[in-house]
Amino acid sequence: MADDVKRVVVIGAGYIGAEIAEQFSVTGKKVTLIDGFDRVLPKNFSPVITDRLEAAFQENDVTLALQQLVTGFEDAADGGIRVTTNQGTYEADIAVLGIGFLPNTDLFKGQVDMLPNGAILTNAYMETSLPDVYAAGDATTVFYNPTQAYDYIPLATNAIRQGMLVARNIDGHHLAYSGTQATSAVELYGYAMSATGLNKGSAEARGLDVVETVHEEDYRPDFMLSTTPVLSTLTWDRKTRRVLGAAFMSKHDITQAANVVSLAIQNQMTIDDLAMADFFFQPNFTQPVNFVGATALQAVSDAQNKN
Ligand SMILES: Cc1cc2nc3c(=O)[nH]c(=O)nc-3n(C[C@H](O)[C@H](O)[C@H](O)COP(=O)(O)OP(=O)(O)OC[C@H]3O[C@@H](n4cnc5c(N)ncnc54)[C@H](O)[C@@H]3O)c2cc1C
């Protein structure tokens, strides 16, 4: 980025906006991060995690302009840009938008069935509503296992598997799509963060009655030369105890834990199944009860205490 860019406004505090804001701030730019929600990464992580991330943004001199919607852009007198929101104005040398995706499927409107946002509906074999026409990737819907419903979740992980399924199923129904948990990860200010499925807020927004268990412990025993905490959240259905989501944050790379819980969601496991799953213990890497199992054990205990 040119040295004459000193002030940056980033609009959208999802994964992409958060990463852009972080990178500009660590390279010495004065950054303002704007979002309509009241916190950063609201769709992926619960407040217990995003509170810590917001503290890291503030320590790095990023202005968080949250709970405000951008209403316009104007040229500023100094040659920069003025961004107006429903709460104020922010001047910068450049503004960057990271405000989400829309499927670019106008070409196919009226020919194949779509969601109202234009995402093409397919069955589990990637067939559209039109015989012999298949669809995959960001143009399509995916089956979202936590809600057992079709949703629009544009990720490379989905696109790659859908592409393989088109090839497998082009001459018949050979392999059905197993759905997605929208498992994802990001690294911000030295925090490794990963998430899978729903958090409490996103579950409640979909009308689900869930409990969120919060657990924090060191990733390995304190008799080792070093260790550091892992903050975990586990979201589960209050009635069925089915695991619906999890998220993790640590200065140690614990991101693969989201893949573990992704499998639990895909296989419709309960907190009881996850609490008794066989995970290894070796003090270089983990506690005798690894933090995923420990979080699930705490969920079982939370469930007992609530009854
Ligand atoms: C900044 C950023 C970071 C991301 N990071 C991640 C990540 O870390 N993990 C993850 O899982 N996902 C990530 N994604 C999402 C990921 O990039 C997409 O989900 C993935 O690329 C979708 O693949 P696709 O083949 O469906 O679409 P694309 O990769 O968008 O490819 C579609 C192609 O079709 C072409 N095209 C479109 N219309 C036409 C037409 N009419 N005629 C001919 N060609 C056409 C386009 O030019 C394009 O080359 C990220 C996305 C962005 C923008």
Short mmCIF file of C-alpha atoms in Angstrom, two decimals, residues 9-12 33-37 65 67-74 81-88 90 95-97 99:
data_model
loop_
_atom_site.label_atom_id
_atom_site.label_comp_id
_atom_site.label_asym_id
_atom_site.label_seq_id
_atom_site.Cartn_x
_atom_site.Cartn_y
_atom_site.Cartn_z
CA VAL A 9 -12.01 3.27 6.67
CA VAL A 10 -13.00 -0.40 6.47
CA ILE A 11 -16.72 -1.10 6.14
CA GLY A 12 -17.87 -4.50 7.35
CA LEU A 33 -13.79 -0.22 11.28
CA ILE A 34 -17.52 0.34 10.69
CA ASP A 35 -20.30 -2.24 11.09
CA GLY A 36 -24.07 -2.19 11.50
CA PHE A 37 -23.90 -4.86 14.23
CA ALA A 65 -17.57 2.47 14.79
CA GLN A 67 -23.99 -0.21 15.42
CA GLN A 68 -24.02 2.27 12.56
CA LEU A 69 -24.95 1.95 8.91
CA VAL A 70 -23.10 3.61 6.06
CA THR A 71 -25.40 5.96 4.16
CA GLY A 72 -23.06 7.64 1.66
CA PHE A 73 -19.62 8.51 0.29
CA GLU A 74 -18.30 11.91 -0.81
CA ILE A 81 -13.00 10.27 0.96
CA ARG A 82 -15.71 11.12 3.50
CA VAL A 83 -17.83 8.16 4.67
CA THR A 84 -21.16 9.09 6.23
CA THR A 85 -23.07 6.80 8.58
CA ASN A 86 -26.34 7.31 10.44
CA GLN A 87 -24.19 8.37 13.41
CA GLY A 88 -21.33 10.43 12.04
CA TYR A 90 -15.26 9.52 8.94
CA ALA A 95 -12.35 3.21 2.05
CA VAL A 96 -12.55 -0.58 1.68
CA LEU A 97 -15.82 -2.52 1.51
CA ILE A 99 -19.84 -6.24 3.20
#
